[in-house]
Coordinates of C-alpha atoms and ligand atoms in Angstrom, one line a residue:
M1 CA 51.9 77.3 130.4
S2 CA 51.7 77.2 126.3
K3 CA 48.0 76.1 124.6
R4 CA 47.9 72.4 123.4
K5 CA 46.9 73.1 119.4
G6 CA 43.5 71.4 117.8
L7 CA 42.2 71.6 114.6
L8 CA 37.9 71.4 114.6
L9 CA 36.1 71.1 111.6
D10 CA 33.0 72.0 112.1
Q11 CA 30.5 73.3 109.8
Q12 CA 27.6 74.7 111.5
G13 CA 29.6 76.4 114.2
T14 CA 27.4 74.0 116.6
V15 CA 30.8 72.6 118.4
S16 CA 32.5 75.4 118.3
A17 CA 30.3 77.8 120.1
A18 CA 29.8 74.9 123.1
L19 CA 33.1 74.5 123.1
H20 CA 34.2 77.9 124.5
D21 CA 31.3 77.5 126.6
L22 CA 33.3 74.3 128.3
E23 CA 36.7 76.6 129.3
L24 CA 39.3 74.3 128.2
P25 CA 42.5 76.0 130.0
E26 CA 45.0 74.2 128.0
W27 CA 43.2 73.4 124.2
E28 CA 42.8 76.1 122.0
F29 CA 41.2 75.5 118.7
L30 CA 41.2 76.9 115.2
T31 CA 37.9 76.2 113.8
L32 CA 37.1 75.4 110.0
T33 CA 33.8 74.9 107.7
T34 CA 35.9 73.1 104.8
L35 CA 37.8 70.8 104.2
D36 CA 39.6 72.7 101.6
A37 CA 40.3 75.3 104.5
A38 CA 42.3 72.3 106.1
R39 CA 43.7 71.2 103.9
R40 CA 44.8 74.7 103.1
A41 CA 45.5 75.1 107.3
L42 CA 47.6 71.4 106.9
S43 CA 49.3 72.6 104.3
G44 CA 52.0 74.7 108.0
K45 CA 52.0 73.1 110.8
V46 CA 50.1 70.2 111.4
P47 CA 48.9 69.5 115.1
L48 CA 48.6 66.7 116.9
V49 CA 44.2 66.2 117.2
G50 CA 41.6 67.0 115.1
L51 CA 37.7 67.2 115.8
V52 CA 35.6 66.8 113.2
V53 CA 31.4 67.0 113.9
F54 CA 29.1 65.5 112.5
D55 CA 25.5 66.5 112.7
S56 CA 24.5 64.7 110.1
A57 CA 25.8 61.5 108.9
R58 CA 26.4 63.1 105.1
D59 CA 28.2 66.0 106.4
W60 CA 31.6 65.6 105.0
P61 CA 31.8 63.8 101.3
V62 CA 34.0 60.5 102.5
R63 CA 36.6 59.8 100.2
E64 CA 38.0 63.7 100.6
L65 CA 37.6 63.0 104.6
E66 CA 39.6 60.0 104.3
A67 CA 41.8 61.0 101.7
L68 CA 42.2 63.9 104.3
I69 CA 43.0 61.5 107.5
A70 CA 44.9 59.4 105.8
R71 CA 47.3 62.0 105.0
H72 CA 48.5 63.3 107.9
P73 CA 49.8 62.4 111.3
I74 CA 47.1 63.1 113.3
E75 CA 45.0 61.8 115.7
W76 CA 41.2 62.3 114.6
I77 CA 38.1 62.8 117.1
A78 CA 34.9 62.0 115.6
I79 CA 32.0 64.9 117.7
L80 CA 28.2 63.0 117.0
G81 CA 25.6 64.5 117.0
R82 CA 22.5 62.9 118.4
G83 CA 22.2 58.5 117.0
L84 CA 24.2 59.0 114.5
M85 CA 26.5 56.6 116.5
R86 CA 23.8 54.0 114.7
D87 CA 23.6 55.1 111.2
T88 CA 25.0 51.6 108.9
Q89 CA 27.1 54.3 106.6
L90 CA 29.0 56.3 109.7
A91 CA 29.5 53.7 111.7
P92 CA 32.1 51.5 109.3
L93 CA 34.1 55.8 109.3
V94 CA 34.3 56.6 111.9
A95 CA 36.5 52.6 113.3
R96 CA 38.2 52.8 110.6
N97 CA 39.1 56.6 110.2
F98 CA 39.1 57.6 113.7
H99 CA 41.3 57.3 117.1
D100 CA 37.7 58.1 119.3
F101 CA 34.9 59.9 119.1
H102 CA 32.6 61.7 121.3
T103 CA 28.5 61.8 121.1
L104 CA 26.8 65.5 121.8
P105 CA 25.7 66.6 124.2
L106 CA 29.3 67.7 124.9
D107 CA 30.2 66.2 128.5
R108 CA 33.5 67.8 129.6
E109 CA 35.4 65.8 131.7
R110 CA 34.9 63.2 129.1
L111 CA 36.3 65.0 126.3
L112 CA 39.4 65.6 127.8
I113 CA 40.1 62.5 128.2
T114 CA 39.9 61.8 125.3
L115 CA 41.4 64.6 123.9
G116 CA 44.1 63.5 126.8
H117 CA 44.5 60.3 125.0
A118 CA 44.8 61.7 121.7
H119 CA 47.6 63.8 122.1
G120 CA 49.6 61.2 124.0
K121 CA 48.6 58.7 121.1
A122 CA 50.4 61.6 118.5
L123 CA 52.8 62.0 120.5
I124 CA 54.2 58.7 120.8
T125 CA 53.5 57.6 116.6
R126 CA 55.6 60.5 115.6
A127 CA 58.5 59.8 117.9
A128 CA 58.4 56.0 116.6
S129 CA 58.4 57.4 113.5
G130 CA 60.8 59.7 114.0
T131 CA 63.2 56.5 114.8
A132 CA 62.5 54.7 112.0
Q133 CA 64.2 57.6 110.1
E134 CA 67.2 58.2 112.7
C135 CA 67.8 53.8 112.2
G136 CA 70.7 54.7 109.5
R137 CA 73.0 56.4 107.9
F138 CA 74.2 57.9 105.3
G139 CA 71.0 57.6 103.8
M140 CA 70.3 54.4 104.7
T141 CA 67.6 52.4 106.8
G142 CA 69.3 49.3 108.9
N143 CA 71.4 48.6 112.0
S144 CA 71.6 45.8 111.6
P145 CA 74.8 44.4 112.3
R146 CA 75.5 43.7 108.5
M147 CA 74.7 47.1 107.9
L148 CA 77.0 49.2 110.7
E149 CA 79.7 47.1 109.4
L150 CA 78.2 48.7 105.8
Y151 CA 78.9 52.1 107.5
R152 CA 81.8 51.5 109.6
Q153 CA 83.1 50.8 105.8
I154 CA 81.7 53.7 104.1
E155 CA 83.0 56.4 106.7
K156 CA 86.8 54.8 106.2
I157 CA 86.6 55.1 102.1
V158 CA 84.4 59.3 101.8
T159 CA 88.4 60.5 103.4
V160 CA 90.0 58.2 100.7
D161 CA 90.2 59.0 96.7
A162 CA 90.6 55.5 95.9
P163 CA 88.3 52.9 93.8
V164 CA 86.1 51.5 94.9
L165 CA 84.2 48.1 93.3
I166 CA 80.5 47.8 94.7
G167 CA 79.3 44.2 95.1
G168 CA 75.5 42.3 96.2
E169 CA 73.0 41.2 94.3
S170 CA 70.4 42.9 92.5
G171 CA 68.3 45.1 94.7
S172 CA 69.9 45.5 97.7
G173 CA 71.7 49.3 97.2
K174 CA 74.7 49.4 95.7
E175 CA 74.3 52.6 93.6
L176 CA 72.7 53.8 97.1
V177 CA 75.8 53.0 98.5
A178 CA 77.5 54.9 95.4
R179 CA 75.7 58.2 95.8
A180 CA 76.7 57.9 99.4
I181 CA 80.0 58.3 98.8
H182 CA 80.0 60.8 96.7
S183 CA 78.2 62.9 98.8
H184 CA 79.7 62.5 101.5
S185 CA 83.6 62.5 100.8
E186 CA 85.2 66.6 99.0
R187 CA 83.7 65.1 95.9
A188 CA 80.1 65.8 97.1
R189 CA 80.4 69.2 95.1
G190 CA 81.4 67.6 91.7
P191 CA 78.8 65.6 89.5
F192 CA 78.0 62.2 90.2
I193 CA 77.2 60.0 87.0
A194 CA 75.6 57.0 86.4
M195 CA 76.1 54.3 83.9
N196 CA 74.9 51.0 83.2
C197 CA 77.0 49.0 81.7
G198 CA 75.1 46.4 80.1
A199 CA 71.8 48.8 79.4
I200 CA 73.9 50.5 76.5
P201 CA 74.3 48.9 73.6
P202 CA 78.3 47.9 72.7
N203 CA 78.6 49.7 69.8
L204 CA 77.7 53.1 71.9
I205 CA 79.9 52.2 75.1
Q206 CA 83.0 53.6 73.8
S207 CA 81.4 57.2 72.6
E208 CA 78.4 57.1 76.5
L209 CA 82.7 57.0 77.8
F210 CA 84.5 59.1 76.1
G211 CA 82.4 61.7 73.9
H212 CA 83.1 62.0 70.3
E213 CA 83.6 65.0 68.1
R214 CA 81.6 65.9 65.3
G215 CA 82.2 64.0 62.2
A216 CA 83.3 61.3 64.0
F217 CA 81.2 58.6 62.4
S218 CA 78.1 58.4 60.4
G219 CA 74.9 59.7 63.0
A220 CA 78.1 62.0 64.7
H221 CA 76.5 64.8 64.0
Q222 CA 78.1 66.8 67.0
R223 CA 80.5 67.0 69.5
K224 CA 79.8 64.9 72.6
I225 CA 80.7 64.8 76.2
G226 CA 81.1 61.1 76.7
N227 CA 80.4 60.9 81.3
I228 CA 84.0 60.4 82.2
E229 CA 84.5 63.9 80.7
A230 CA 80.7 65.3 82.6
A231 CA 82.1 62.6 85.5
N232 CA 85.2 65.7 86.1
D233 CA 85.7 66.8 89.2
G234 CA 82.8 64.4 90.7
V235 CA 81.8 60.2 90.6
L236 CA 81.9 58.4 88.0
F237 CA 79.4 55.2 88.9
L238 CA 79.9 52.2 86.9
D239 CA 76.8 49.6 86.9
E240 CA 77.1 46.4 86.3
I241 CA 81.1 46.6 84.8
G242 CA 81.0 42.9 84.6
D243 CA 78.5 44.0 80.9
L244 CA 81.7 46.6 80.0
P245 CA 82.9 44.5 76.3
L246 CA 86.3 43.7 76.4
D247 CA 88.0 46.4 74.2
L248 CA 86.4 48.7 76.3
Q249 CA 87.6 47.1 79.5
A250 CA 91.2 48.2 78.1
N251 CA 90.7 51.0 77.0
L252 CA 88.2 52.2 80.4
L253 CA 91.9 50.8 82.2
R254 CA 93.9 53.3 80.5
F255 CA 92.0 55.7 81.6
L256 CA 92.8 54.5 85.2
Q257 CA 96.2 54.3 84.8
E258 CA 97.1 57.7 82.7
R259 CA 93.9 59.7 84.0
T260 CA 93.2 61.1 80.6
I261 CA 90.7 60.2 77.8
V262 CA 90.5 61.3 73.9
R263 CA 86.9 61.4 72.2
V264 CA 86.6 59.4 69.6
G265 CA 87.0 60.6 66.6
S266 CA 90.3 63.3 68.0
T267 CA 93.5 62.6 68.5
E268 CA 93.7 65.3 71.8
R269 CA 94.3 63.8 74.8
V270 CA 92.5 65.7 77.8
R271 CA 92.3 64.8 80.8
V272 CA 90.5 64.3 83.7
N273 CA 89.8 64.2 87.6
V274 CA 87.3 61.3 88.1
R275 CA 86.8 58.9 91.0
V276 CA 85.4 55.3 89.1
I277 CA 82.8 53.9 90.9
A278 CA 82.2 50.2 89.9
A279 CA 79.0 48.2 91.1
T280 CA 78.4 44.4 89.6
H281 CA 75.4 41.8 91.3
V282 CA 78.4 39.0 89.8
D283 CA 80.7 37.3 91.1
L284 CA 84.0 38.7 89.3
N285 CA 86.9 36.7 90.5
R286 CA 85.1 34.2 88.0
A287 CA 84.5 36.3 85.7
V288 CA 88.1 36.5 85.2
A289 CA 88.4 32.9 85.9
E290 CA 86.3 32.8 82.8
G291 CA 88.7 35.4 80.9
R292 CA 85.7 37.5 80.7
F293 CA 87.3 40.0 82.8
R294 CA 90.3 41.4 82.7
E295 CA 93.0 40.7 86.0
D296 CA 93.8 43.9 85.3
L297 CA 91.2 45.8 85.7
Y298 CA 89.5 43.6 88.2
Y299 CA 92.9 44.9 90.7
R300 CA 92.5 48.5 89.5
L301 CA 89.1 48.8 90.3
N302 CA 88.6 46.8 93.1
V303 CA 91.1 48.6 95.5
V304 CA 88.4 49.0 97.9
H305 CA 86.1 46.0 98.2
L306 CA 82.2 46.7 99.7
K307 CA 78.9 43.8 99.5
V308 CA 76.2 44.9 100.2
P309 CA 74.3 42.6 102.9
A310 CA 71.2 41.2 101.0
L311 CA 68.0 41.9 102.6
R312 CA 67.3 37.8 103.5
E313 CA 70.7 38.4 105.7
R314 CA 69.4 41.8 108.0
P315 CA 65.4 40.2 108.1
G316 CA 66.0 43.2 111.5
D317 CA 66.4 45.8 109.4
I318 CA 63.0 44.9 107.9
P319 CA 60.3 46.6 110.3
P320 CA 61.7 50.2 110.1
L321 CA 62.6 49.6 105.8
A322 CA 58.8 49.3 105.8
D323 CA 57.0 51.5 108.3
G324 CA 59.9 53.9 106.2
I325 CA 58.6 52.9 102.9
F326 CA 55.4 52.8 104.1
A327 CA 55.7 57.0 104.8
E328 CA 56.9 57.7 101.9
H329 CA 53.9 56.3 99.9
S330 CA 51.3 56.8 102.3
H331 CA 50.3 60.0 99.1
Q332 CA 49.4 57.1 97.0
K333 CA 47.7 54.3 99.1
A334 CA 44.1 53.6 99.2
P335 CA 42.6 56.1 102.1
Q336 CA 41.4 52.9 104.9
V337 CA 44.7 51.6 105.1
K338 CA 46.9 52.5 107.9
G339 CA 50.0 50.1 108.5
F340 CA 51.0 46.3 108.8
S341 CA 49.3 43.7 110.3
S342 CA 52.2 41.9 112.6
E343 CA 51.5 38.3 110.8
A344 CA 52.9 40.5 107.7
L345 CA 55.4 42.1 109.3
R346 CA 56.5 38.6 110.7
A347 CA 56.2 37.0 107.4
M348 CA 58.1 40.0 105.4
Q349 CA 61.0 38.9 108.1
E350 CA 60.6 35.3 107.3
Y351 CA 60.7 35.7 103.7
A352 CA 63.7 35.4 101.4
W353 CA 64.3 38.6 99.3
P354 CA 65.3 37.7 95.7
G355 CA 64.6 40.9 94.9
N356 CA 66.5 42.4 98.3
V357 CA 65.1 45.6 99.0
R358 CA 62.9 46.8 95.8
E359 CA 61.8 43.8 96.4
L360 CA 60.3 45.3 99.1
T361 CA 60.1 48.1 97.8
N362 CA 57.6 46.8 95.2
R363 CA 55.6 44.4 97.0
I364 CA 54.6 47.4 100.0
Q365 CA 54.0 50.2 97.8
Q366 CA 51.4 47.1 95.6
A367 CA 49.6 45.9 98.8
M368 CA 49.5 49.7 100.0
I369 CA 47.4 50.6 97.2
M370 CA 45.5 47.1 96.3
S371 CA 44.6 46.3 99.7
E372 CA 41.6 46.0 101.3
N373 CA 42.5 45.5 105.3
R374 CA 43.3 48.7 107.3
L375 CA 45.6 46.9 108.0
I376 CA 48.3 45.3 105.6
T377 CA 48.4 40.9 104.8
V378 CA 50.6 38.4 104.7
A379 CA 48.4 37.8 100.9
D380 CA 47.9 41.4 100.4
L381 CA 51.8 41.9 100.3
G382 CA 51.8 38.1 98.1
L383 CA 53.9 36.6 100.3
P384 CA 53.6 32.7 101.1
I385 CA 50.0 32.5 103.5
G386 CA 49.7 29.6 105.9
E387 CA 46.9 27.4 105.7
G388 CA 44.0 29.6 107.2
A389 CA 42.4 28.3 110.6
A390 CA 44.8 25.3 110.2
D391 CA 47.8 27.4 110.6
A392 CA 47.1 29.3 113.4
R393 CA 49.5 28.8 116.6
T394 CA 46.8 29.6 118.8
L395 CA 43.3 29.4 119.1
D396 CA 42.7 33.2 119.4
E397 CA 44.2 33.0 116.3
A398 CA 42.3 29.8 114.9
R399 CA 39.1 31.6 116.8
A400 CA 40.1 35.1 115.5
T401 CA 40.8 33.4 111.9
V402 CA 37.1 31.4 111.5
E403 CA 34.5 34.5 112.2
K404 CA 36.7 36.7 109.7
E405 CA 35.7 33.9 107.6
I406 CA 31.9 33.8 108.6
I407 CA 31.8 37.9 108.9
V408 CA 33.0 38.8 105.0
S409 CA 30.6 35.7 103.7
N410 CA 27.7 36.9 105.6
L411 CA 28.8 40.1 104.7
R412 CA 29.1 39.5 101.1
K413 CA 25.9 37.6 101.0
Y414 CA 23.6 40.2 102.0
R415 CA 25.9 43.3 100.4
N416 CA 26.9 44.7 104.1
N417 CA 23.6 44.9 105.1
V418 CA 25.4 44.7 109.7
S419 CA 21.5 44.2 110.4
E420 CA 20.5 41.7 108.5
V421 CA 24.2 40.3 109.1
A422 CA 24.0 40.6 112.8
R423 CA 20.1 38.4 113.0
Q424 CA 22.1 36.1 111.0
L425 CA 24.7 35.1 113.1
G426 CA 22.9 35.6 116.4
V427 CA 24.5 38.3 118.2
S428 CA 23.6 42.5 118.2
R429 CA 25.1 44.6 116.0
V430 CA 26.7 46.5 118.7
T431 CA 29.0 43.3 118.9
L432 CA 29.6 42.9 115.2
Y433 CA 30.8 45.9 114.8
R434 CA 33.1 45.3 116.8
M435 CA 33.8 42.5 115.9
I436 CA 34.0 44.1 111.9
D437 CA 36.3 46.4 113.5
R438 CA 38.6 44.1 115.9
L439 CA 38.9 41.6 112.9
N440 CA 39.8 43.8 110.5
I441 CA 37.5 44.1 108.2
V442 CA 36.9 46.7 105.8
L443 CA 33.1 47.1 104.8
Ligands
ATP501 N1 69.5 50.4 103.4 C1 68.9 51.5 102.4 N2 68.0 51.9 103.0 C2 67.2 52.5 102.1 N3 66.2 51.4 100.9 C3 67.4 51.1 100.3 C4 68.8 50.2 100.9 N4 69.0 49.7 99.9 C5 68.0 49.8 98.8 N5 67.2 50.9 99.3 C6 66.1 51.7 98.0 O1 66.4 50.0 97.0 C7 66.0 50.5 95.9 C8 67.2 49.3 95.6 O2 68.5 50.1 95.9 P1 69.2 50.4 94.3 O3 69.4 50.5 93.3 O4 70.2 51.3 95.0 O5 70.0 48.5 94.1 P2 71.6 47.8 93.6 O6 71.7 46.9 93.6 O7 72.0 49.5 92.1 O8 70.2 47.7 92.4 P3 70.1 46.4 90.7 O9 71.1 45.9 91.2 O10 68.8 46.1 90.4 O11 71.1 47.4 89.9 C9 66.4 51.8 95.5 O12 64.9 52.7 96.1 C10 66.9 52.2 97.3 O13 66.3 52.9 97.9
MG502 MG1 71.6 49.4 90.7

């Protein structure tokens, strides 16, 4: 039977020797004495379980240890020297970051159970985050009916070479869809050139699209290849196509009909083989009706039409999206942040998301950096918040809200002196620590 592997951070070697004597046949530990060595070891294959030995409360630099713990999907167990569980600095550190703790001297049976739990927990955590990544297709996250419909459409589109027009609100993933079409089509080995028609000054768009010869206009010091030519054999993605000035709409139409371009300042026709994918967040039909967009160009571009659903139309995709964003940005977060509270997940699914996935990403990133909680709250995300206890759904929720308010305000008043706060509130310190942990309060 292959052994379960664990990491043991043990400066003095106290536990390393004891573990050896205990003879745990299922387990094999790599012992390291510094955080630097641990960081190096964890750049390779990451074990499921890690033990950190505290011979004294100040053994390890707190920030660095928390950063190491936050960075890896490992369940950590603290091994504490005698009496250390009562240390007012060490206890919250352990409560925040560790799956469980064990006090010295080691008890073989208890240790085996703790290790087994941690191992199982790490396995299901990794399996769950693996599913989050698989929840979707074409590099996109989401298995909602609307997204499944979009994947089916993309599947058909990648086998043909027709122009595509992608509609959808801002931040909904139009560029992501365009990139997916490119990378799953026969043009994948060719370039993907993206150009935002709304972001380029109108007098420069022509040369951006078609290129220019040296001396074509003042300032044209050398020949420049335009985006259409640069996208040869690949895809040209024209974002905000509705912002393309009318005269250039005529030029683009000509290119789509003839498949040739003429650089500014030249007379030579150059053949170019490009698939055009355009995107718009405005209703082009209306732009056509109002004379701001050429009808003939609209029909040319709109051979295939895709609509990316707004995030509010697919709230079920929000939890896997949120998990994916959390995992992607986990190198940039406050060390104690471990995930989302269930209220936060609920609020995210009830919010209307005018800025769609981009807004979701921004709010989560901000909350991961700024939150002072273990689980990101509704307030951390800046989402509409209820009226505290009055808004609670059950008595338990109301009680938790009130308890949290009182404990937090007392901790502030007595500068995090847990013994004093426990005395003021008439509970034991152990009870107070348990409440602090349960109510997700950070000291
Ligand atoms: N289904 C999805 N799964 C994962 N990430 C997504 C999804 N949709 C969008 N995103 C992410 O959201 C962000 C915005 O997407 P994108 O730039 O494609 O949107 P857009 O519709 O082009 O926005 P805009 O209209 O503002 O140009 C990107 O970071 C993208 O990776
Ligand atoms: Mg875009």
